[in-house]
Amino acid sequence: MRIALVQAGIDWSETGKNNERTNRAVNGNPGADLYLLPEMFSTGFNGICEKDPAESLGTMKELAARNNCAVAGSIAVELDSGLKVNRFYFVTPDSVTYYDKRHLFSYGGEHLNFTGGTERTVVQWKGIRFLLTVCYDLRFPVWSRNRRDYDVMLCVASWPVQRRYAWDTLLRARAIENQCFVAAVNRVGDDPSCHYNGGSVLLDPWGREIAGCPDGEESVITGEIKMESLAELRRTFPVLDDADNFVLSV
């Protein structure tokens, strides 16, 4: 499978401009099976929400249908109930699956505007199982512990440059400890609070880089994952057999 990392800047609260950027990125880089977008790619990390169903979800659906691919990324959404969620959509030509970010970034006040999700979400596309995670989730390994239920961890983020070392380190840790591929996309550019320099990367189950975007630049980089190598690793070095059993309560 070919996975495209869409490392993009985000215009603050400019949904139309951001969706057009997404259109250019996907349509201008054909041939991938999955395009991964940053966290809150349509607005930036600012608490402003699109009404459900989100306008930007429509953009994702159109791109998935036109390119016969999956498009994944998070959108800030206000539901009919009035609740606001940071919703990670995984869109294919035939389906829409979503995960609501579980771990809200209280240090930045996200918990004051949004409601955290309660359901861990794994979605299947072209025979591969993907775990959906968003930004701050990366710091909580129990939530993403591989229970033999996924092959690739997806992480979309707005992760500022001052904590970039943690981003790089935690991504590799999640790949190694869960014997999975990791595809992670972080934004670039600036908002009123932070500077972002990317670090978008595709890792193999040993934590080694398959493909990565240049720091600080808008770019679309595609890498290929091979499930045969994952199956061989899990067969010959079956560390997941020794994992602790536990029950996760929310």
Coordinates of N, CA, C and O in Angstrom, one line a residue, residues 77-244:
V77 N -15.6 19.6 14.9 CA -17.0 19.5 14.5 C -17.9 19.8 15.7 O -17.7 19.3 16.8
E78 N -18.9 20.6 15.4 CA -20.0 20.8 16.4 C -21.2 20.0 16.0 O -21.8 20.1 14.9
L79 N -21.6 19.1 16.9 CA -22.7 18.2 16.7 C -24.1 18.9 16.9 O -24.1 19.9 17.5
D80 N -25.2 18.2 16.5 CA -26.5 18.8 16.7 C -26.8 19.0 18.2 O -27.5 19.9 18.6
S81 N -26.2 18.2 19.0 CA -26.4 18.2 20.5 C -25.7 19.5 21.1 O -26.0 19.8 22.2
G82 N -24.9 20.1 20.3 CA -24.1 21.2 20.8 C -22.7 20.8 21.3 O -21.8 21.7 21.5
L83 N -22.4 19.5 21.4 CA -21.1 19.1 21.8 C -20.1 19.3 20.7 O -20.5 19.2 19.5
K84 N -18.9 19.6 21.0 CA -17.8 19.8 20.0 C -16.8 18.7 20.2 O -16.4 18.3 21.3
V85 N -16.4 18.1 19.0 CA -15.4 17.0 19.1 C -14.3 17.3 18.0 O -14.5 18.0 17.0
N86 N -13.1 16.8 18.3 CA -12.0 16.7 17.4 C -12.1 15.4 16.7 O -11.6 14.4 17.2
R87 N -12.7 15.4 15.5 CA -13.1 14.1 14.9 C -12.2 13.8 13.7 O -12.0 14.5 12.8
F88 N -11.6 12.6 13.9 CA -10.7 12.1 12.9 C -11.5 11.2 11.9 O -12.0 10.1 12.3
Y89 N -11.6 11.7 10.7 CA -12.4 10.9 9.7 C -11.5 10.1 8.8 O -10.4 10.6 8.4
F90 N -11.9 8.9 8.5 CA -11.2 8.0 7.5 C -12.3 7.8 6.5 O -13.3 7.1 6.7
V91 N -12.0 8.4 5.3 CA -13.0 8.4 4.2 C -12.5 7.6 3.0 O -11.4 7.8 2.5
T92 N -13.3 6.6 2.5 CA -13.0 5.9 1.3 C -14.1 6.2 0.3 O -15.1 6.9 0.6
P93 N -14.0 5.7 -0.9 CA -15.1 6.0 -1.9 C -16.4 5.4 -1.4 O -17.5 5.9 -1.9
D94 N -16.5 4.5 -0.5 CA -17.7 3.8 -0.2 C -18.1 4.0 1.3 O -19.2 3.5 1.7
S95 N -17.3 4.6 2.1 CA -17.6 4.6 3.6 C -16.9 5.8 4.3 O -16.0 6.4 3.8
V96 N -17.5 6.1 5.4 CA -16.9 7.1 6.3 C -16.9 6.5 7.7 O -17.9 6.1 8.2
T97 N -15.7 6.5 8.3 CA -15.5 6.0 9.7 C -14.9 7.2 10.4 O -14.1 8.0 9.9
Y98 N -15.2 7.3 11.7 CA -14.5 8.4 12.5 C -14.2 7.9 13.9 O -14.7 6.9 14.4
Y99 N -13.2 8.7 14.4 CA -12.8 8.5 15.8 C -12.7 9.9 16.4 O -12.1 10.8 15.9
D100 N -13.3 10.0 17.6 CA -13.3 11.3 18.3 C -12.1 11.3 19.3 O -12.0 10.4 20.2
K101 N -11.2 12.2 19.2 CA -10.0 12.3 20.0 C -10.3 12.1 21.5 O -11.1 12.8 22.1
R102 N -9.6 11.1 22.0 CA -9.8 10.7 23.4 C -9.1 11.6 24.4 O -9.7 12.1 25.3
H103 N -7.8 11.9 24.2 CA -7.0 12.6 25.1 C -7.0 14.1 24.7 O -6.3 14.4 23.7
L104 N -7.7 14.9 25.4 CA -7.8 16.3 25.0 C -6.6 17.1 25.7 O -6.3 16.8 26.8
F105 N -6.0 18.0 25.0 CA -4.8 18.7 25.4 C -5.2 19.8 26.4 O -5.3 20.9 26.1
S106 N -5.3 19.4 27.7 CA -5.8 20.3 28.7 C -4.8 21.5 28.9 O -5.2 22.6 29.3
Y107 N -3.5 21.2 28.7 CA -2.4 22.2 28.8 C -2.7 23.4 27.9 O -2.5 24.6 28.2
G108 N -3.3 23.1 26.7 CA -3.7 24.2 25.8 C -5.2 24.6 25.8 O -5.6 25.3 25.0
G109 N -5.9 24.0 26.8 CA -7.3 24.4 26.9 C -8.3 23.6 26.0 O -9.5 24.0 26.0
E110 N -7.8 22.6 25.4 CA -8.7 21.9 24.5 C -9.9 21.3 25.2 O -11.1 21.3 24.7
H111 N -9.7 20.9 26.4 CA -10.8 20.3 27.2 C -11.9 21.3 27.6 O -13.0 20.9 27.9
L112 N -11.6 22.6 27.4 CA -12.6 23.6 27.7 C -13.6 23.8 26.6 O -14.7 24.3 26.8
N113 N -13.2 23.4 25.4 CA -14.1 23.6 24.2 C -14.6 22.3 23.6 O -15.6 22.3 22.9
F114 N -13.9 21.2 23.9 CA -14.3 19.9 23.2 C -14.6 18.8 24.2 O -14.2 18.9 25.4
T115 N -15.3 17.8 23.7 CA -15.7 16.6 24.5 C -14.8 15.5 24.0 O -14.8 15.2 22.8
G116 N -14.2 14.8 24.9 CA -13.3 13.6 24.5 C -14.1 12.4 24.1 O -15.2 12.2 24.6
G117 N -13.6 11.7 23.2 CA -14.2 10.4 22.7 C -14.0 9.3 23.7 O -13.2 9.4 24.7
T118 N -14.8 8.2 23.6 CA -14.7 7.1 24.5 C -14.5 5.8 23.8 O -14.3 4.8 24.4
E119 N -14.4 5.8 22.4 CA -14.3 4.6 21.6 C -13.0 4.6 20.9 O -12.7 5.5 20.1
R120 N -12.2 3.5 21.0 CA -11.0 3.3 20.2 C -11.5 2.8 18.9 O -12.4 1.9 18.8
T121 N -10.9 3.3 17.8 CA -11.4 3.0 16.5 C -10.3 2.4 15.6 O -9.2 2.9 15.4
V122 N -10.6 1.2 15.0 CA -9.8 0.6 14.0 C -10.6 0.4 12.8 O -11.8 -0.1 12.8
V123 N -10.1 0.8 11.6 CA -10.8 0.8 10.4 C -10.0 -0.1 9.4 O -8.7 0.0 9.4
Q124 N -10.6 -0.8 8.5 CA -10.0 -1.6 7.5 C -10.1 -1.0 6.1 O -11.2 -0.6 5.7
W125 N -9.0 -1.0 5.4 CA -9.0 -0.5 4.0 C -8.0 -1.3 3.2 O -6.8 -1.5 3.6
K126 N -8.5 -1.9 2.1 CA -7.7 -2.8 1.2 C -6.9 -3.9 2.0 O -5.8 -4.1 1.8
G127 N -7.6 -4.4 3.0 CA -7.1 -5.6 3.7 C -6.1 -5.2 4.8 O -5.6 -6.1 5.5
I128 N -5.9 -3.9 5.1 CA -5.0 -3.5 6.1 C -5.8 -2.8 7.2 O -6.7 -2.0 7.0
R129 N -5.4 -3.0 8.5 CA -6.2 -2.5 9.6 C -5.4 -1.3 10.2 O -4.2 -1.3 10.5
F130 N -6.2 -0.2 10.4 CA -5.6 1.1 10.8 C -6.2 1.5 12.1 O -7.4 1.6 12.3
L131 N -5.3 1.8 13.1 CA -5.7 2.5 14.3 C -5.7 4.0 14.2 O -4.7 4.5 13.7
L132 N -6.8 4.7 14.5 CA -6.8 6.1 14.4 C -6.5 6.8 15.7 O -7.1 6.5 16.8
T133 N -5.5 7.7 15.7 CA -5.1 8.5 16.9 C -4.9 9.9 16.5 O -4.6 10.2 15.3
V134 N -5.0 10.8 17.4 CA -4.8 12.3 17.2 C -3.9 12.9 18.2 O -4.1 12.8 19.4
C135 N -2.8 13.4 17.7 CA -1.9 14.3 18.4 C -1.5 13.8 19.9 O -0.8 12.9 20.1
Y136 N -2.2 14.4 20.9 CA -1.9 14.2 22.3 C -2.1 12.7 22.7 O -1.5 12.2 23.6
D137 N -2.9 12.0 21.9 CA -3.1 10.5 22.2 C -1.7 9.8 22.2 O -1.5 8.8 22.8
L138 N -0.8 10.4 21.4 CA 0.5 9.7 21.2 C 1.3 9.5 22.6 O 2.1 8.7 22.7
R139 N 1.0 10.4 23.6 CA 1.6 10.3 24.9 C 1.1 9.2 25.8 O 1.6 9.1 26.9
F140 N 0.0 8.5 25.3 CA -0.7 7.6 26.2 C -0.7 6.2 25.6 O -1.6 5.8 24.9
P141 N 0.4 5.4 25.8 CA 0.6 4.2 25.1 C -0.4 3.1 25.4 O -0.6 2.2 24.6
V142 N -1.1 3.1 26.6 CA -2.1 2.1 26.9 C -3.2 2.2 25.9 O -3.8 1.2 25.4
W143 N -3.6 3.4 25.5 CA -4.8 3.6 24.6 C -4.5 3.0 23.3 O -5.4 2.4 22.6
S144 N -3.2 3.0 22.8 CA -2.9 2.5 21.5 C -2.2 1.2 21.5 O -1.7 0.7 20.5
R145 N -2.2 0.5 22.7 CA -1.5 -0.8 22.8 C -2.1 -1.8 21.8 O -3.4 -1.9 21.6
N146 N -1.3 -2.4 21.0 CA -1.7 -3.4 20.0 C -2.3 -4.6 20.6 O -1.5 -5.4 21.3
R147 N -3.5 -4.9 20.4 CA -4.2 -6.1 20.9 C -4.4 -7.1 19.7 O -5.3 -7.8 19.7
R148 N -3.4 -7.1 18.8 CA -3.5 -7.9 17.6 C -4.6 -7.5 16.7 O -5.1 -8.3 15.9
D149 N -5.0 -6.2 16.9 CA -6.2 -5.8 16.1 C -5.9 -4.7 15.1 O -6.8 -4.2 14.4
Y150 N -4.6 -4.3 14.9 CA -4.3 -3.4 13.8 C -2.9 -3.6 13.3 O -2.0 -4.2 14.0
D151 N -2.6 -3.0 12.1 CA -1.3 -3.2 11.5 C -0.6 -1.9 11.3 O 0.6 -1.8 11.2
V152 N -1.3 -0.8 11.2 CA -0.8 0.6 11.0 C -1.4 1.5 12.0 O -2.7 1.6 12.1
M153 N -0.6 2.3 12.7 CA -1.1 3.4 13.5 C -1.1 4.7 12.7 O 0.0 5.0 12.2
L154 N -2.2 5.4 12.6 CA -2.2 6.7 12.0 C -2.3 7.7 13.1 O -3.1 7.6 14.0
C155 N -1.5 8.8 13.0 CA -1.5 9.9 13.9 C -1.5 11.2 13.2 O -0.6 11.4 12.4
V156 N -2.5 12.1 13.4 CA -2.5 13.4 12.8 C -2.4 14.4 13.9 O -2.9 14.2 15.0
A157 N -1.6 15.5 13.6 CA -1.2 16.4 14.8 C -1.1 17.8 14.4 O -0.9 18.2 13.2
S158 N -1.2 18.7 15.4 CA -0.7 20.0 15.4 C 0.3 20.1 16.6 O -0.1 20.5 17.7
W159 N 1.5 19.7 16.4 CA 2.5 19.4 17.4 C 3.6 20.5 17.3 O 4.4 20.5 16.3
P160 N 3.7 21.4 18.2 CA 4.6 22.6 18.1 C 6.1 22.2 18.1 O 6.5 21.2 18.7
V161 N 6.9 23.1 17.5 CA 8.3 22.8 17.4 C 9.1 22.6 18.7 O 10.0 21.8 18.8
Q162 N 8.6 23.3 19.8 CA 9.3 23.2 21.0 C 9.2 21.8 21.7 O 10.0 21.5 22.6
R163 N 8.3 21.0 21.2 CA 8.2 19.6 21.7 C 8.4 18.6 20.6 O 8.0 17.5 20.7
R164 N 9.1 19.0 19.6 CA 9.4 18.2 18.4 C 10.2 16.9 18.8 O 9.9 15.8 18.3
Y165 N 11.1 17.0 19.7 CA 11.9 15.8 20.1 C 11.0 14.7 20.7 O 11.2 13.5 20.4
A166 N 10.0 15.1 21.5 CA 9.1 14.2 22.0 C 8.3 13.5 20.9 O 8.0 12.3 20.9
W167 N 7.8 14.3 19.9 CA 7.1 13.7 18.8 C 7.9 12.7 18.1 O 7.4 11.5 17.9
D168 N 9.2 13.0 17.7 CA 10.0 12.0 17.0 C 10.2 10.8 17.8 O 10.2 9.6 17.3
T169 N 10.4 10.9 19.1 CA 10.8 9.8 20.0 C 9.5 8.9 20.2 O 9.6 7.7 20.1
L170 N 8.4 9.5 20.5 CA 7.2 8.7 20.8 C 6.7 8.0 19.6 O 6.2 6.9 19.7
L171 N 6.8 8.5 18.4 CA 6.4 7.8 17.2 C 7.2 6.5 17.0 O 6.6 5.5 16.7
R172 N 8.5 6.6 17.2 CA 9.3 5.4 17.1 C 9.0 4.4 18.2 O 9.0 3.2 17.9
A173 N 8.7 4.9 19.4 CA 8.4 4.0 20.5 C 7.1 3.2 20.2 O 7.0 2.0 20.4
R174 N 6.1 4.0 19.7 CA 4.8 3.3 19.4 C 5.0 2.2 18.3 O 4.4 1.2 18.3
A175 N 5.8 2.5 17.3 CA 6.1 1.5 16.2 C 6.7 0.3 16.8 O 6.3 -0.8 16.5
I176 N 7.8 0.5 17.6 CA 8.5 -0.7 18.1 C 7.7 -1.5 19.0 O 7.7 -2.7 18.9
E177 N 7.1 -0.9 20.0 CA 6.4 -1.6 21.1 C 5.2 -2.3 20.6 O 4.8 -3.4 21.1
N178 N 4.6 -1.8 19.5 CA 3.3 -2.4 19.0 C 3.6 -3.2 17.7 O 2.6 -3.7 17.1
Q179 N 4.8 -3.4 17.3 CA 5.1 -4.1 16.0 C 4.1 -3.7 14.9 O 3.4 -4.5 14.4
C180 N 4.2 -2.4 14.6 CA 3.2 -1.9 13.6 C 4.0 -0.8 12.8 O 5.0 -0.3 13.2
F181 N 3.4 -0.6 11.6 CA 3.8 0.6 10.9 C 3.2 1.8 11.5 O 2.1 1.7 12.1
V182 N 3.8 3.0 11.4 CA 3.3 4.2 11.9 C 3.3 5.3 10.8 O 4.4 5.5 10.2
A183 N 2.2 5.9 10.5 CA 2.1 7.0 9.6 C 1.6 8.2 10.3 O 0.5 8.1 10.9
A184 N 2.4 9.2 10.4 CA 2.1 10.4 11.2 C 2.3 11.7 10.4 O 3.3 11.8 9.7
V185 N 1.3 12.6 10.5 CA 1.4 13.9 9.8 C 1.2 15.0 10.8 O 0.3 15.0 11.5
N186 N 2.2 15.9 10.8 CA 2.1 17.1 11.6 C 2.1 18.3 10.6 O 2.7 18.3 9.5
R187 N 1.5 19.4 11.0 CA 1.4 20.6 10.2 C 2.7 21.4 10.2 O 3.6 21.1 11.1
V188 N 2.8 22.4 9.4 CA 3.9 23.3 9.4 C 3.3 24.7 9.4 O 2.1 24.9 9.3
G189 N 4.2 25.7 9.7 CA 3.7 27.1 9.7 C 3.5 27.6 11.1 O 4.0 27.1 12.1
D190 N 2.7 28.7 11.2 CA 2.4 29.4 12.4 C 1.0 29.6 12.7 O 0.2 29.8 11.7
D191 N 0.6 29.7 13.9 CA -0.7 30.2 14.3 C -0.4 31.2 15.4 O 0.8 31.5 15.7
P192 N -1.4 31.9 16.0 CA -1.1 32.9 17.0 C -0.4 32.4 18.2 O 0.2 33.3 19.0
S193 N -0.3 31.1 18.5 CA 0.4 30.6 19.7 C 1.7 29.9 19.4 O 2.5 29.9 20.3
C194 N 1.8 29.2 18.3 CA 2.9 28.3 18.1 C 3.5 28.3 16.7 O 2.8 28.8 15.8
H195 N 4.7 27.8 16.6 CA 5.3 27.5 15.4 C 5.4 26.0 15.2 O 5.7 25.3 16.2
Y196 N 5.2 25.5 14.0 CA 5.2 24.1 13.7 C 6.2 23.8 12.5 O 6.2 24.5 11.5
N197 N 7.0 22.8 12.7 CA 7.9 22.5 11.6 C 7.8 21.0 11.1 O 8.7 20.5 10.5
G198 N 6.6 20.4 11.3 CA 6.4 19.1 10.6 C 7.0 18.0 11.4 O 6.7 17.8 12.6
G199 N 7.8 17.2 10.7 CA 8.2 15.9 11.2 C 7.3 14.7 10.8 O 7.3 13.7 11.4
S200 N 6.6 15.0 9.7 CA 5.7 13.9 9.2 C 6.5 12.8 8.7 O 7.5 13.0 7.9
V201 N 6.1 11.5 9.0 CA 7.0 10.4 8.8 C 6.2 9.1 8.6 O 5.1 9.0 9.2
L202 N 6.7 8.2 7.9 CA 6.2 6.8 7.8 C 7.3 5.9 8.3 O 8.4 5.9 7.8
L203 N 7.0 5.1 9.3 CA 7.9 4.3 10.0 C 7.6 2.8 9.8 O 6.4 2.4 9.8
D204 N 8.6 2.0 9.8 CA 8.4 0.5 9.8 C 8.3 0.0 11.2 O 8.5 0.8 12.2
P205 N 8.0 -1.3 11.4 CA 7.8 -1.8 12.8 C 9.0 -1.8 13.6 O 8.9 -2.1 14.8
W206 N 10.2 -1.6 13.0 CA 11.4 -1.5 13.8 C 11.7 0.0 14.2 O 12.7 0.3 14.8
G207 N 10.8 0.9 13.8 CA 11.0 2.3 14.1 C 11.9 3.0 13.1 O 12.3 4.2 13.3
R208 N 12.1 2.4 12.0 CA 13.0 3.0 10.9 C 12.2 3.8 9.9 O 11.1 3.4 9.6
E209 N 12.7 4.8 9.4 CA 12.0 5.7 8.5 C 11.9 5.1 7.1 O 12.9 4.7 6.5
I210 N 10.7 5.0 6.6 CA 10.4 4.6 5.2 C 10.4 5.8 4.3 O 11.0 5.8 3.2
A211 N 9.7 6.8 4.8 CA 9.6 8.1 4.1 C 9.3 9.2 5.0 O 8.8 9.0 6.1
G212 N 9.8 10.4 4.7 CA 9.6 11.6 5.6 C 9.5 12.9 4.8 O 10.2 13.0 3.8
C213 N 8.8 13.8 5.3 CA 8.7 15.1 4.7 C 9.9 16.1 5.2 O 10.3 15.9 6.4
P214 N 10.3 17.0 4.4 CA 11.4 17.9 4.8 C 10.8 18.8 5.9 O 9.7 19.2 5.9
D215 N 11.7 19.1 6.9 CA 11.3 19.9 8.0 C 10.9 21.3 7.5 O 11.6 21.9 6.7
G216 N 9.8 21.8 8.0 CA 9.4 23.2 7.8 C 8.8 23.5 6.5 O 8.5 24.7 6.2
E217 N 8.6 22.5 5.6 CA 8.1 22.8 4.3 C 6.8 22.1 4.0 O 6.6 20.9 4.5
E218 N 5.9 22.7 3.3 CA 4.7 22.0 2.8 C 5.2 21.0 1.7 O 5.9 21.4 0.8
S219 N 4.7 19.8 1.9 CA 5.2 18.8 0.9 C 4.2 17.6 1.0 O 3.5 17.4 2.0
V220 N 4.2 16.8 0.0 CA 3.5 15.5 -0.1 C 4.5 14.4 -0.4 O 5.1 14.4 -1.5
I221 N 4.8 13.6 0.5 CA 5.8 12.5 0.3 C 5.0 11.2 0.5 O 4.3 10.9 1.4
T222 N 5.3 10.3 -0.5 CA 4.6 9.0 -0.5 C 5.6 7.8 -0.2 O 6.7 7.8 -0.7
G223 N 5.2 6.9 0.7 CA 6.0 5.7 1.0 C 5.1 4.5 0.9 O 3.9 4.6 0.9
E224 N 5.8 3.4 0.7 CA 5.1 2.1 0.6 C 5.3 1.2 1.8 O 6.4 1.1 2.3
I225 N 4.2 0.6 2.3 CA 4.3 -0.4 3.3 C 4.0 -1.8 2.7 O 3.2 -1.9 1.8
K226 N 4.7 -2.8 3.2 CA 4.6 -4.2 2.7 C 4.2 -5.1 3.9 O 5.0 -5.3 4.8
M227 N 3.0 -5.6 3.8 CA 2.5 -6.4 4.8 C 3.2 -7.7 5.0 O 3.2 -8.3 6.1
E228 N 3.9 -8.2 4.0 CA 4.6 -9.4 4.1 C 5.8 -9.3 5.2 O 6.0 -10.2 5.9
S229 N 6.4 -8.1 5.2 CA 7.5 -7.9 6.1 C 7.0 -7.8 7.6 O 7.6 -8.2 8.5
L230 N 5.8 -7.2 7.7 CA 5.2 -7.2 9.1 C 4.8 -8.6 9.5 O 5.1 -8.9 10.7
A231 N 4.2 -9.4 8.7 CA 3.9 -10.7 9.1 C 5.1 -11.5 9.4 O 5.1 -12.3 10.4
E232 N 6.2 -11.3 8.7 CA 7.4 -12.1 9.0 C 8.0 -11.7 10.3 O 8.5 -12.5 11.1
L233 N 8.0 -10.4 10.6 CA 8.5 -9.9 11.9 C 7.7 -10.5 13.1 O 8.3 -11.0 14.0
R234 N 6.4 -10.4 12.9 CA 5.5 -10.9 14.0 C 5.7 -12.5 14.2 O 5.5 -13.0 15.3
R235 N 6.0 -13.1 13.1 CA 6.1 -14.6 13.2 C 7.5 -15.0 13.8 O 7.6 -15.9 14.6
T236 N 8.5 -14.3 13.4 CA 9.9 -14.7 13.8 C 10.3 -14.0 15.2 O 11.2 -14.5 15.8
F237 N 9.7 -12.9 15.5 CA 10.0 -12.3 16.8 C 8.7 -11.9 17.5 O 8.3 -10.7 17.5
P238 N 7.9 -12.9 18.0 CA 6.6 -12.7 18.5 C 6.4 -12.1 19.9 O 5.9 -12.7 20.8
V239 N 6.9 -10.8 20.0 CA 6.9 -10.2 21.3 C 5.4 -9.9 21.8 O 5.2 -9.8 23.0
L240 N 4.5 -9.7 20.8 CA 3.1 -9.5 21.3 C 2.5 -10.7 22.0 O 1.5 -10.5 22.7
D241 N 3.1 -11.8 21.8 CA 2.6 -13.0 22.6 C 2.8 -12.8 24.1 O 2.1 -13.5 24.9
D242 N 3.8 -12.0 24.5 CA 4.1 -11.8 25.9 C 3.5 -10.5 26.5 O 3.8 -10.1 27.6
A243 N 2.6 -9.9 25.7 CA 2.0 -8.6 26.2 C 1.1 -8.9 27.4 O 0.5 -10.0 27.6
D244 N 1.0 -7.9 28.3 CA 0.1 -8.0 29.4 C -1.3 -7.9 29.0 O -1.7 -7.1 28.1

